[in-house]
PDB file of N, CA and C in Angstrom:
ATOM      1  N   MET A1369      87.308  76.163 106.205  1.00  0.00           N
ATOM      2  CA  MET A1369      88.564  76.751 105.830  1.00  0.00           C
ATOM      3  C   MET A1369      88.280  77.845 104.807  1.00  0.00           C
ATOM      4  N   GLN A1370      88.940  78.977 104.987  1.00  0.00           N
ATOM      5  CA  GLN A1370      88.728  80.102 104.090  1.00  0.00           C
ATOM      6  C   GLN A1370      90.083  80.677 103.691  1.00  0.00           C
ATOM      7  N   MET A1371      90.317  80.801 102.391  1.00  0.00           N
ATOM      8  CA  MET A1371      91.551  81.401 101.891  1.00  0.00           C
ATOM      9  C   MET A1371      91.451  82.909 102.087  1.00  0.00           C
ATOM     10  N   LEU A1372      92.412  83.479 102.822  1.00  0.00           N
ATOM     11  CA  LEU A1372      92.409  84.917 103.068  1.00  0.00           C
ATOM     12  C   LEU A1372      93.382  85.655 102.162  1.00  0.00           C
ATOM     13  N   TYR A1373      94.463  84.979 101.793  1.00  0.00           N
ATOM     14  CA  TYR A1373      95.503  85.640 101.010  1.00  0.00           C
ATOM     15  C   TYR A1373      96.243  84.588 100.203  1.00  0.00           C
ATOM     16  N   ASP A1374      96.583  84.913  98.964  1.00  0.00           N
ATOM     17  CA  ASP A1374      97.317  83.989  98.123  1.00  0.00           C
ATOM     18  C   ASP A1374      98.166  84.793  97.158  1.00  0.00           C
ATOM     19  N   SER A1375      99.477  84.590  97.223  1.00  0.00           N
ATOM     20  CA  SER A1375     100.405  85.257  96.316  1.00  0.00           C
ATOM     21  C   SER A1375     101.450  84.244  95.884  1.00  0.00           C
ATOM     22  N   GLU A1376     102.455  84.702  95.149  1.00  0.00           N
ATOM     23  CA  GLU A1376     103.526  83.803  94.740  1.00  0.00           C
ATOM     24  C   GLU A1376     104.348  83.328  95.937  1.00  0.00           C
ATOM     25  N   SER A1377     104.387  84.140  97.015  1.00  0.00           N
ATOM     26  CA  SER A1377     105.230  83.834  98.168  1.00  0.00           C
ATOM     27  C   SER A1377     104.493  83.207  99.338  1.00  0.00           C
ATOM     28  N   PHE A1378     103.228  83.591  99.550  1.00  0.00           N
ATOM     29  CA  PHE A1378     102.494  83.168 100.738  1.00  0.00           C
ATOM     30  C   PHE A1378     101.055  82.786 100.421  1.00  0.00           C
ATOM     31  N   ALA A1379     100.507  81.946 101.289  1.00  0.00           N
ATOM     32  CA  ALA A1379      99.075  81.668 101.322  1.00  0.00           C
ATOM     33  C   ALA A1379      98.671  81.711 102.791  1.00  0.00           C
ATOM     34  N   VAL A1380      97.519  82.309 103.070  1.00  0.00           N
ATOM     35  CA  VAL A1380      97.012  82.387 104.437  1.00  0.00           C
ATOM     36  C   VAL A1380      95.596  81.832 104.446  1.00  0.00           C
ATOM     37  N   LEU A1381      95.377  80.846 105.325  1.00  0.00           N
ATOM     38  CA  LEU A1381      94.076  80.213 105.459  1.00  0.00           C
ATOM     39  C   LEU A1381      93.543  80.451 106.862  1.00  0.00           C
ATOM     40  N   HIS A1382      92.243  80.667 106.976  1.00  0.00           N
ATOM     41  CA  HIS A1382      91.574  80.795 108.273  1.00  0.00           C
ATOM     42  C   HIS A1382      90.790  79.514 108.484  1.00  0.00           C
ATOM     43  N   LEU A1383      91.105  78.813 109.553  1.00  0.00           N
ATOM     44  CA  LEU A1383      90.428  77.565 109.877  1.00  0.00           C
ATOM     45  C   LEU A1383      89.553  77.809 111.095  1.00  0.00           C
ATOM     46  N   ARG A1384      88.245  77.588 110.924  1.00  0.00           N
ATOM     47  CA  ARG A1384      87.283  77.829 112.005  1.00  0.00           C
ATOM     48  C   ARG A1384      86.465  76.577 112.236  1.00  0.00           C
ATOM     49  N   PRO A1385      86.168  76.269 113.502  1.00  0.00           N
ATOM     50  CA  PRO A1385      85.388  75.072 113.796  1.00  0.00           C
ATOM     51  C   PRO A1385      83.937  75.172 113.348  1.00  0.00           C
ATOM     52  N   ASP A1386      83.438  76.383 113.126  1.00  0.00           N
ATOM     53  CA  ASP A1386      82.046  76.546 112.730  1.00  0.00           C
ATOM     54  C   ASP A1386      81.855  76.523 111.218  1.00  0.00           C
ATOM     55  N   MET A1387      82.918  76.257 110.486  1.00  0.00           N
ATOM     56  CA  MET A1387      82.818  76.162 109.029  1.00  0.00           C
ATOM     57  C   MET A1387      82.957  74.704 108.638  1.00  0.00           C
ATOM     58  N   GLU A1388      81.977  74.179 107.947  1.00  0.00           N
ATOM     59  CA  GLU A1388      82.049  72.801 107.488  1.00  0.00           C
ATOM     60  C   GLU A1388      82.974  72.738 106.283  1.00  0.00           C
ATOM     61  N   ALA A1389      83.750  71.690 106.207  1.00  0.00           N
ATOM     62  CA  ALA A1389      84.742  71.541 105.143  1.00  0.00           C
ATOM     63  C   ALA A1389      84.128  71.561 103.756  1.00  0.00           C
ATOM     64  N   ASP A1390      82.947  71.002 103.600  1.00  0.00           N
ATOM     65  CA  ASP A1390      82.349  70.888 102.279  1.00  0.00           C
ATOM     66  C   ASP A1390      81.387  72.017 101.945  1.00  0.00           C
ATOM     67  N   ALA A1391      81.195  72.976 102.855  1.00  0.00           N
ATOM     68  CA  ALA A1391      80.258  74.061 102.592  1.00  0.00           C
ATOM     69  C   ALA A1391      80.857  75.012 101.561  1.00  0.00           C
ATOM     70  N   PRO A1392      80.091  75.369 100.511  1.00  0.00           N
ATOM     71  CA  PRO A1392      80.582  76.320  99.523  1.00  0.00           C
ATOM     72  C   PRO A1392      80.850  77.677 100.164  1.00  0.00           C
ATOM     73  N   ALA A1393      81.782  78.429  99.593  1.00  0.00           N
ATOM     74  CA  ALA A1393      82.101  79.758 100.116  1.00  0.00           C
ATOM     75  C   ALA A1393      80.847  80.613 100.163  1.00  0.00           C
ATOM     76  N   GLY A1394      80.676  81.342 101.230  1.00  0.00           N
ATOM     77  CA  GLY A1394      79.536  82.219 101.387  1.00  0.00           C
ATOM     78  C   GLY A1394      78.300  81.538 101.935  1.00  0.00           C
ATOM     79  N   THR A1395      78.356  80.232 102.175  1.00  0.00           N
ATOM     80  CA  THR A1395      77.226  79.493 102.706  1.00  0.00           C
ATOM     81  C   THR A1395      77.209  79.620 104.225  1.00  0.00           C
ATOM     82  N   ALA A1396      76.078  79.994 104.767  1.00  0.00           N
ATOM     83  CA  ALA A1396      75.958  80.092 106.219  1.00  0.00           C
ATOM     84  C   ALA A1396      75.977  78.697 106.819  1.00  0.00           C
ATOM     85  N   VAL A1397      76.726  78.545 107.896  1.00  0.00           N
ATOM     86  CA  VAL A1397      76.833  77.264 108.571  1.00  0.00           C
ATOM     87  C   VAL A1397      76.284  77.439 109.974  1.00  0.00           C
ATOM     88  N   ALA A1398      75.468  76.501 110.401  1.00  0.00           N
ATOM     89  CA  ALA A1398      74.872  76.581 111.742  1.00  0.00           C
ATOM     90  C   ALA A1398      75.961  76.537 112.802  1.00  0.00           C
ATOM     91  N   GLU A1399      75.757  77.275 113.874  1.00  0.00           N
ATOM     92  CA  GLU A1399      76.700  77.265 114.985  1.00  0.00           C
ATOM     93  C   GLU A1399      76.784  75.872 115.577  1.00  0.00           C
ATOM     94  N   PRO A1400      77.989  75.399 115.883  1.00  0.00           N
ATOM     95  CA  PRO A1400      78.116  74.057 116.450  1.00  0.00           C
ATOM     96  C   PRO A1400      77.613  74.035 117.885  1.00  0.00           C
ATOM     97  N   LYS A1401      77.172  72.871 118.328  1.00  0.00           N
ATOM     98  CA  LYS A1401      76.760  72.698 119.716  1.00  0.00           C
ATOM     99  C   LYS A1401      78.026  72.552 120.550  1.00  0.00           C
ATOM    100  N   ILE A1402      78.292  73.526 121.401  1.00  0.00           N
ATOM    101  CA  ILE A1402      79.488  73.536 122.235  1.00  0.00           C
ATOM    102  C   ILE A1402      79.049  73.404 123.688  1.00  0.00           C
ATOM    103  N   GLN A1403      79.679  72.489 124.400  1.00  0.00           N
ATOM    104  CA  GLN A1403      79.373  72.358 125.816  1.00  0.00           C
ATOM    105  C   GLN A1403      79.937  73.574 126.538  1.00  0.00           C
ATOM    106  N   ALA A1404      79.377  73.879 127.699  1.00  0.00           N
ATOM    107  CA  ALA A1404      79.741  75.083 128.446  1.00  0.00           C
ATOM    108  C   ALA A1404      81.234  75.169 128.750  1.00  0.00           C
ATOM    109  N   HIS A1405      81.905  74.055 128.960  1.00  0.00           N
ATOM    110  CA  HIS A1405      83.322  74.094 129.316  1.00  0.00           C
ATOM    111  C   HIS A1405      84.255  74.087 128.100  1.00  0.00           C
ATOM    112  N   GLN A1406      83.714  74.028 126.895  1.00  0.00           N
ATOM    113  CA  GLN A1406      84.531  74.026 125.688  1.00  0.00           C
ATOM    114  C   GLN A1406      84.432  75.374 124.993  1.00  0.00           C
ATOM    115  N   LEU A1407      85.568  75.848 124.496  1.00  0.00           N
ATOM    116  CA  LEU A1407      85.587  77.078 123.723  1.00  0.00           C
ATOM    117  C   LEU A1407      85.859  76.733 122.263  1.00  0.00           C
ATOM    118  N   PRO A1408      85.117  77.350 121.350  1.00  0.00           N
ATOM    119  CA  PRO A1408      85.428  77.103 119.940  1.00  0.00           C
ATOM    120  C   PRO A1408      86.801  77.685 119.635  1.00  0.00           C
ATOM    121  N   ARG A1409      87.606  76.963 118.880  1.00  0.00           N
ATOM    122  CA  ARG A1409      88.948  77.421 118.558  1.00  0.00           C
ATOM    123  C   ARG A1409      89.042  77.663 117.064  1.00  0.00           C
ATOM    124  N   HIS A1410      89.807  78.643 116.730  1.00  0.00           N
ATOM    125  CA  HIS A1410      90.083  78.890 115.330  1.00  0.00           C
ATOM    126  C   HIS A1410      91.571  79.141 115.201  1.00  0.00           C
ATOM    127  N   GLY A1411      92.052  79.094 114.006  1.00  0.00           N
ATOM    128  CA  GLY A1411      93.468  79.334 113.794  1.00  0.00           C
ATOM    129  C   GLY A1411      93.732  79.776 112.373  1.00  0.00           C
ATOM    130  N   PHE A1412      94.980  80.111 112.148  1.00  0.00           N
ATOM    131  CA  PHE A1412      95.415  80.560 110.839  1.00  0.00           C
ATOM    132  C   PHE A1412      96.613  79.728 110.415  1.00  0.00           C
ATOM    133  N   GLU A1413      96.611  79.319 109.171  1.00  0.00           N
ATOM    134  CA  GLU A1413      97.745  78.623 108.611  1.00  0.00           C
ATOM    135  C   GLU A1413      98.420  79.573 107.628  1.00  0.00           C
ATOM    136  N   ILE A1414      99.710  79.802 107.844  1.00  0.00           N
ATOM    137  CA  ILE A1414     100.497  80.635 106.943  1.00  0.00           C
ATOM    138  C   ILE A1414     101.475  79.712 106.225  1.00  0.00           C
ATOM    139  N   VAL A1415     101.367  79.673 104.914  1.00  0.00           N
ATOM    140  CA  VAL A1415     102.235  78.833 104.095  1.00  0.00           C
ATOM    141  C   VAL A1415     103.261  79.735 103.418  1.00  0.00           C
ATOM    142  N   ASP A1416     104.531  79.436 103.674  1.00  0.00           N
ATOM    143  CA  ASP A1416     105.630  80.119 103.001  1.00  0.00           C
ATOM    144  C   ASP A1416     105.977  79.281 101.777  1.00  0.00           C
ATOM    145  N   LYS A1417     105.509  79.706 100.630  1.00  0.00           N
ATOM    146  CA  LYS A1417     105.706  78.938  99.403  1.00  0.00           C
ATOM    147  C   LYS A1417     107.171  78.905  98.984  1.00  0.00           C
ATOM    148  N   ARG A1418     107.947  79.893  99.421  1.00  0.00           N
ATOM    149  CA  ARG A1418     109.358  79.951  99.044  1.00  0.00           C
ATOM    150  C   ARG A1418     110.152  78.827  99.694  1.00  0.00           C
ATOM    151  N   SER A1419     109.826  78.521 100.959  1.00  0.00           N
ATOM    152  CA  SER A1419     110.567  77.479 101.688  1.00  0.00           C
ATOM    153  C   SER A1419     109.837  76.139 101.698  1.00  0.00           C
ATOM    154  N   GLY A1420     108.540  76.165 101.326  1.00  0.00           N
ATOM    155  CA  GLY A1420     107.756  74.931 101.367  1.00  0.00           C
ATOM    156  C   GLY A1420     107.382  74.534 102.787  1.00  0.00           C
ATOM    157  N   LYS A1421     107.313  75.512 103.701  1.00  0.00           N
ATOM    158  CA  LYS A1421     106.957  75.223 105.088  1.00  0.00           C
ATOM    159  C   LYS A1421     105.732  76.034 105.489  1.00  0.00           C
ATOM    160  N   GLU A1422     105.079  75.564 106.560  1.00  0.00           N
ATOM    161  CA  GLU A1422     103.891  76.262 107.050  1.00  0.00           C
ATOM    162  C   GLU A1422     103.931  76.345 108.558  1.00  0.00           C
ATOM    163  N   VAL A1423     103.159  77.299 109.070  1.00  0.00           N
ATOM    164  CA  VAL A1423     102.990  77.441 110.506  1.00  0.00           C
ATOM    165  C   VAL A1423     101.499  77.593 110.781  1.00  0.00           C
ATOM    166  N   TYR A1424     101.042  76.949 111.858  1.00  0.00           N
ATOM    167  CA  TYR A1424      99.647  77.060 112.275  1.00  0.00           C
ATOM    168  C   TYR A1424      99.608  77.906 113.536  1.00  0.00           C
ATOM    169  N   LEU A1425      98.857  78.999 113.492  1.00  0.00           N
ATOM    170  CA  LEU A1425      98.706  79.895 114.636  1.00  0.00           C
ATOM    171  C   LEU A1425      97.370  79.637 115.298  1.00  0.00           C
ATOM    172  N   ASP A1426      97.391  79.363 116.606  1.00  0.00           N
ATOM    173  CA  ASP A1426      96.137  79.262 117.353  1.00  0.00           C
ATOM    174  C   ASP A1426      96.338  79.932 118.697  1.00  0.00           C
ATOM    175  N   GLY A1427      95.290  79.957 119.490  1.00  0.00           N
ATOM    176  CA  GLY A1427      95.379  80.590 120.810  1.00  0.00           C
ATOM    177  C   GLY A1427      95.719  82.065 120.711  1.00  0.00           C
ATOM    178  N   SER A1428      96.651  82.513 121.547  1.00  0.00           N
ATOM    179  CA  SER A1428      97.004  83.932 121.582  1.00  0.00           C
ATOM    180  C   SER A1428      97.683  84.371 120.281  1.00  0.00           C
ATOM    181  N   TRP A1429      98.404  83.460 119.626  1.00  0.00           N
ATOM    182  CA  TRP A1429      99.003  83.800 118.328  1.00  0.00           C
ATOM    183  C   TRP A1429      97.904  84.115 117.310  1.00  0.00           C
ATOM    184  N   ALA A1430      96.844  83.318 117.302  1.00  0.00           N
ATOM    185  CA  ALA A1430      95.733  83.547 116.379  1.00  0.00           C
ATOM    186  C   ALA A1430      95.024  84.858 116.697  1.00  0.00           C
ATOM    187  N   GLU A1431      94.884  85.154 117.975  1.00  0.00           N
ATOM    188  CA  GLU A1431      94.244  86.416 118.364  1.00  0.00           C
ATOM    189  C   GLU A1431      95.063  87.612 117.881  1.00  0.00           C
ATOM    190  N   MET A1432      96.389  87.541 118.033  1.00  0.00           N
ATOM    191  CA  MET A1432      97.249  88.631 117.558  1.00  0.00           C
ATOM    192  C   MET A1432      97.175  88.768 116.042  1.00  0.00           C
ATOM    193  N   PHE A1433      97.155  87.630 115.347  1.00  0.00           N
ATOM    194  CA  PHE A1433      97.084  87.674 113.891  1.00  0.00           C
ATOM    195  C   PHE A1433      95.727  88.203 113.436  1.00  0.00           C
ATOM    196  N   GLN A1434      94.661  87.852 114.152  1.00  0.00           N
ATOM    197  CA  GLN A1434      93.322  88.367 113.827  1.00  0.00           C
ATOM    198  C   GLN A1434      93.308  89.893 113.933  1.00  0.00           C
ATOM    199  N   LYS A1435      93.971  90.435 114.941  1.00  0.00           N
ATOM    200  CA  LYS A1435      94.065  91.904 115.083  1.00  0.00           C
ATOM    201  C   LYS A1435      94.806  92.505 113.900  1.00  0.00           C
ATOM    202  N   GLN A1436      95.844  91.820 113.433  1.00  0.00           N
ATOM    203  CA  GLN A1436      96.585  92.298 112.267  1.00  0.00           C
ATOM    204  C   GLN A1436      95.687  92.312 111.032  1.00  0.00           C
ATOM    205  N   ILE A1437      94.889  91.274 110.862  1.00  0.00           N
ATOM    206  CA  ILE A1437      93.970  91.211 109.718  1.00  0.00           C
ATOM    207  C   ILE A1437      92.959  92.350 109.781  1.00  0.00           C
ATOM    208  N   LEU A1438      92.427  92.610 110.961  1.00  0.00           N
ATOM    209  CA  LEU A1438      91.478  93.723 111.116  1.00  0.00           C
ATOM    210  C   LEU A1438      92.143  95.058 110.780  1.00  0.00           C
ATOM    211  N   ALA A1439      93.395  95.222 111.171  1.00  0.00           N
ATOM    212  CA  ALA A1439      94.128  96.450 110.836  1.00  0.00           C
ATOM    213  C   ALA A1439      94.313  96.556 109.320  1.00  0.00           C
ATOM    214  N   TRP A1440      94.611  95.422 108.664  1.00  0.00           N
ATOM    215  CA  TRP A1440      94.747  95.444 107.206  1.00  0.00           C
ATOM    216  C   TRP A1440      93.435  95.828 106.535  1.00  0.00           C
ATOM    217  N   GLN A1441      92.321  95.377 107.081  1.00  0.00           N
ATOM    218  CA  GLN A1441      91.024  95.720 106.493  1.00  0.00           C
ATOM    219  C   GLN A1441      90.755  97.211 106.604  1.00  0.00           C
ATOM    220  N   GLN A1442      91.249  97.840 107.649  1.00  0.00           N
ATOM    221  CA  GLN A1442      91.065  99.277 107.841  1.00  0.00           C
ATOM    222  C   GLN A1442      92.010 100.103 106.972  1.00  0.00           C
ATOM    223  N   ASP A1443      93.268  99.637 106.835  1.00  0.00           N
ATOM    224  CA  ASP A1443      94.311 100.438 106.193  1.00  0.00           C
ATOM    225  C   ASP A1443      94.550 100.128 104.721  1.00  0.00           C
ATOM    226  N   ALA A1444      94.082  98.982 104.238  1.00  0.00           N
ATOM    227  CA  ALA A1444      94.297  98.552 102.849  1.00  0.00           C
ATOM    228  C   ALA A1444      95.777  98.659 102.458  1.00  0.00           C
ATOM    229  N   PRO A1445      96.629  97.820 103.071  1.00  0.00           N
ATOM    230  CA  PRO A1445      98.062  97.885 102.783  1.00  0.00           C
ATOM    231  C   PRO A1445      98.398  97.352 101.391  1.00  0.00           C
ATOM    232  N   THR A1446      99.610  97.660 100.946  1.00  0.00           N
ATOM    233  CA  THR A1446     100.089  97.135  99.666  1.00  0.00           C
ATOM    234  C   THR A1446     100.482  95.669  99.855  1.00  0.00           C
ATOM    235  N   GLU A1447     100.658  94.969  98.753  1.00  0.00           N
ATOM    236  CA  GLU A1447     101.089  93.568  98.821  1.00  0.00           C
ATOM    237  C   GLU A1447     102.444  93.465  99.517  1.00  0.00           C
ATOM    238  N   GLU A1448     103.327  94.415  99.257  1.00  0.00           N
ATOM    239  CA  GLU A1448     104.646  94.397  99.889  1.00  0.00           C
ATOM    240  C   GLU A1448     104.530  94.533 101.406  1.00  0.00           C
ATOM    241  N   GLU A1449     103.642  95.395 101.877  1.00  0.00           N
ATOM    242  CA  GLU A1449     103.449  95.568 103.318  1.00  0.00           C
ATOM    243  C   GLU A1449     102.885  94.308 103.964  1.00  0.00           C
ATOM    244  N   VAL A1450     101.927  93.664 103.294  1.00  0.00           N
ATOM    245  CA  VAL A1450     101.348  92.421 103.810  1.00  0.00           C
ATOM    246  C   VAL A1450     102.430  91.349 103.889  1.00  0.00           C
ATOM    247  N   GLU A1451     103.193  91.208 102.836  1.00  0.00           N
ATOM    248  CA  GLU A1451     104.209  90.160 102.802  1.00  0.00           C
ATOM    249  C   GLU A1451     105.348  90.430 103.776  1.00  0.00           C
ATOM    250  N   GLU A1452     105.619  91.678 104.059  1.00  0.00           N
ATOM    251  CA  GLU A1452     106.629  92.017 105.065  1.00  0.00           C
ATOM    252  C   GLU A1452     106.198  91.503 106.442  1.00  0.00           C
ATOM    253  N   ILE A1453     104.917  91.680 106.772  1.00  0.00           N
ATOM    254  CA  ILE A1453     104.387  91.172 108.047  1.00  0.00           C
ATOM    255  C   ILE A1453     104.374  89.649 108.041  1.00  0.00           C
ATOM    256  N   LEU A1454     103.903  89.038 106.958  1.00  0.00           N
ATOM    257  CA  LEU A1454     103.861  87.577 106.882  1.00  0.00           C
ATOM    258  C   LEU A1454     105.267  86.991 107.005  1.00  0.00           C
ATOM    259  N   ASP A1455     106.244  87.683 106.472  1.00  0.00           N
ATOM    260  CA  ASP A1455     107.619  87.212 106.540  1.00  0.00           C
ATOM    261  C   ASP A1455     108.125  87.129 107.984  1.00  0.00           C
ATOM    262  N   THR A1456     107.547  87.926 108.883  1.00  0.00           N
ATOM    263  CA  THR A1456     107.967  87.865 110.290  1.00  0.00           C
ATOM    264  C   THR A1456     107.558  86.553 110.947  1.00  0.00           C
ATOM    265  N   TYR A1457     106.598  85.853 110.374  1.00  0.00           N
ATOM    266  CA  TYR A1457     106.140  84.584 110.922  1.00  0.00           C
ATOM    267  C   TYR A1457     106.918  83.385 110.356  1.00  0.00           C
ATOM    268  N   THR A1458     107.747  83.595 109.343  1.00  0.00           N
ATOM    269  CA  THR A1458     108.418  82.465 108.699  1.00  0.00           C
ATOM    270  C   THR A1458     109.411  81.770 109.621  1.00  0.00           C
ATOM    271  N   GLY A1459     109.920  82.460 110.619  1.00  0.00           N
ATOM    272  CA  GLY A1459     110.812  81.826 111.581  1.00  0.00           C
ATOM    273  C   GLY A1459     110.112  80.752 112.398  1.00  0.00           C
ATOM    274  N   LEU A1460     108.799  80.853 112.517  1.00  0.00           N
ATOM    275  CA  LEU A1460     108.016  79.860 113.242  1.00  0.00           C
ATOM    276  C   LEU A1460     107.668  78.654 112.371  1.00  0.00           C
ATOM    277  N   ALA A1461     107.792  78.804 111.071  1.00  0.00           N
ATOM    278  CA  ALA A1461     107.387  77.750 110.134  1.00  0.00           C
ATOM    279  C   ALA A1461     108.417  76.634 110.122  1.00  0.00           C
ATOM    280  N   GLN A1462     108.051  75.520 110.721  1.00  0.00           N
ATOM    281  CA  GLN A1462     108.933  74.349 110.759  1.00  0.00           C
ATOM    282  C   GLN A1462     108.327  73.138 110.055  1.00  0.00           C
ATOM    283  N   GLN A1463     107.014  73.146 109.913  1.00  0.00           N
ATOM    284  CA  GLN A1463     106.291  72.009 109.341  1.00  0.00           C
ATOM    285  C   GLN A1463     106.359  72.063 107.821  1.00  0.00           C
ATOM    286  N   PRO A1464     106.912  71.036 107.168  1.00  0.00           N
ATOM    287  CA  PRO A1464     106.914  71.032 105.706  1.00  0.00           C
ATOM    288  C   PRO A1464     105.499  70.887 105.164  1.00  0.00           C
ATOM    289  N   VAL A1465     105.233  71.566 104.070  1.00  0.00           N
ATOM    290  CA  VAL A1465     103.928  71.485 103.424  1.00  0.00           C
ATOM    291  C   VAL A1465     103.879  70.163 102.667  1.00  0.00           C
ATOM    292  N   ILE A1466     102.895  69.334 103.023  1.00  0.00           N
ATOM    293  CA  ILE A1466     102.766  68.034 102.378  1.00  0.00           C
ATOM    294  C   ILE A1466     101.581  68.038 101.422  1.00  0.00           C
ATOM    295  N   VAL A1467     100.447  68.586 101.858  1.00  0.00           N
ATOM    296  CA  VAL A1467      99.247  68.613 101.029  1.00  0.00           C
ATOM    297  C   VAL A1467      98.728  70.035 100.994  1.00  0.00           C
ATOM    298  N   HIS A1468      98.735  70.640  99.821  1.00  0.00           N
ATOM    299  CA  HIS A1468      98.148  71.973  99.605  1.00  0.00           C
ATOM    300  C   HIS A1468      97.870  72.162  98.157  1.00  0.00           C
TER     301      HIS A1468
END
């Protein structure tokens, strides 16, 4: 799990199967042994701190969000611009945050 963004309103985490939970940040982790018919999955958790709810994006949603992150890395948006995009995902957030 890797924290990508943290503000008063939102937190964004990247969850990847190739990252061990206890590995310190920046530590290289060996690629997992994946059988030919299995695809490694990753996802993003967006926590709306204002409502106390979160949404987990995986599959095509995660792919779209990954493209957004890559665009942010190229354009260096302001905090307001980032939060405006994150706010578009709050309608999907139905799961109450229990542990964070």
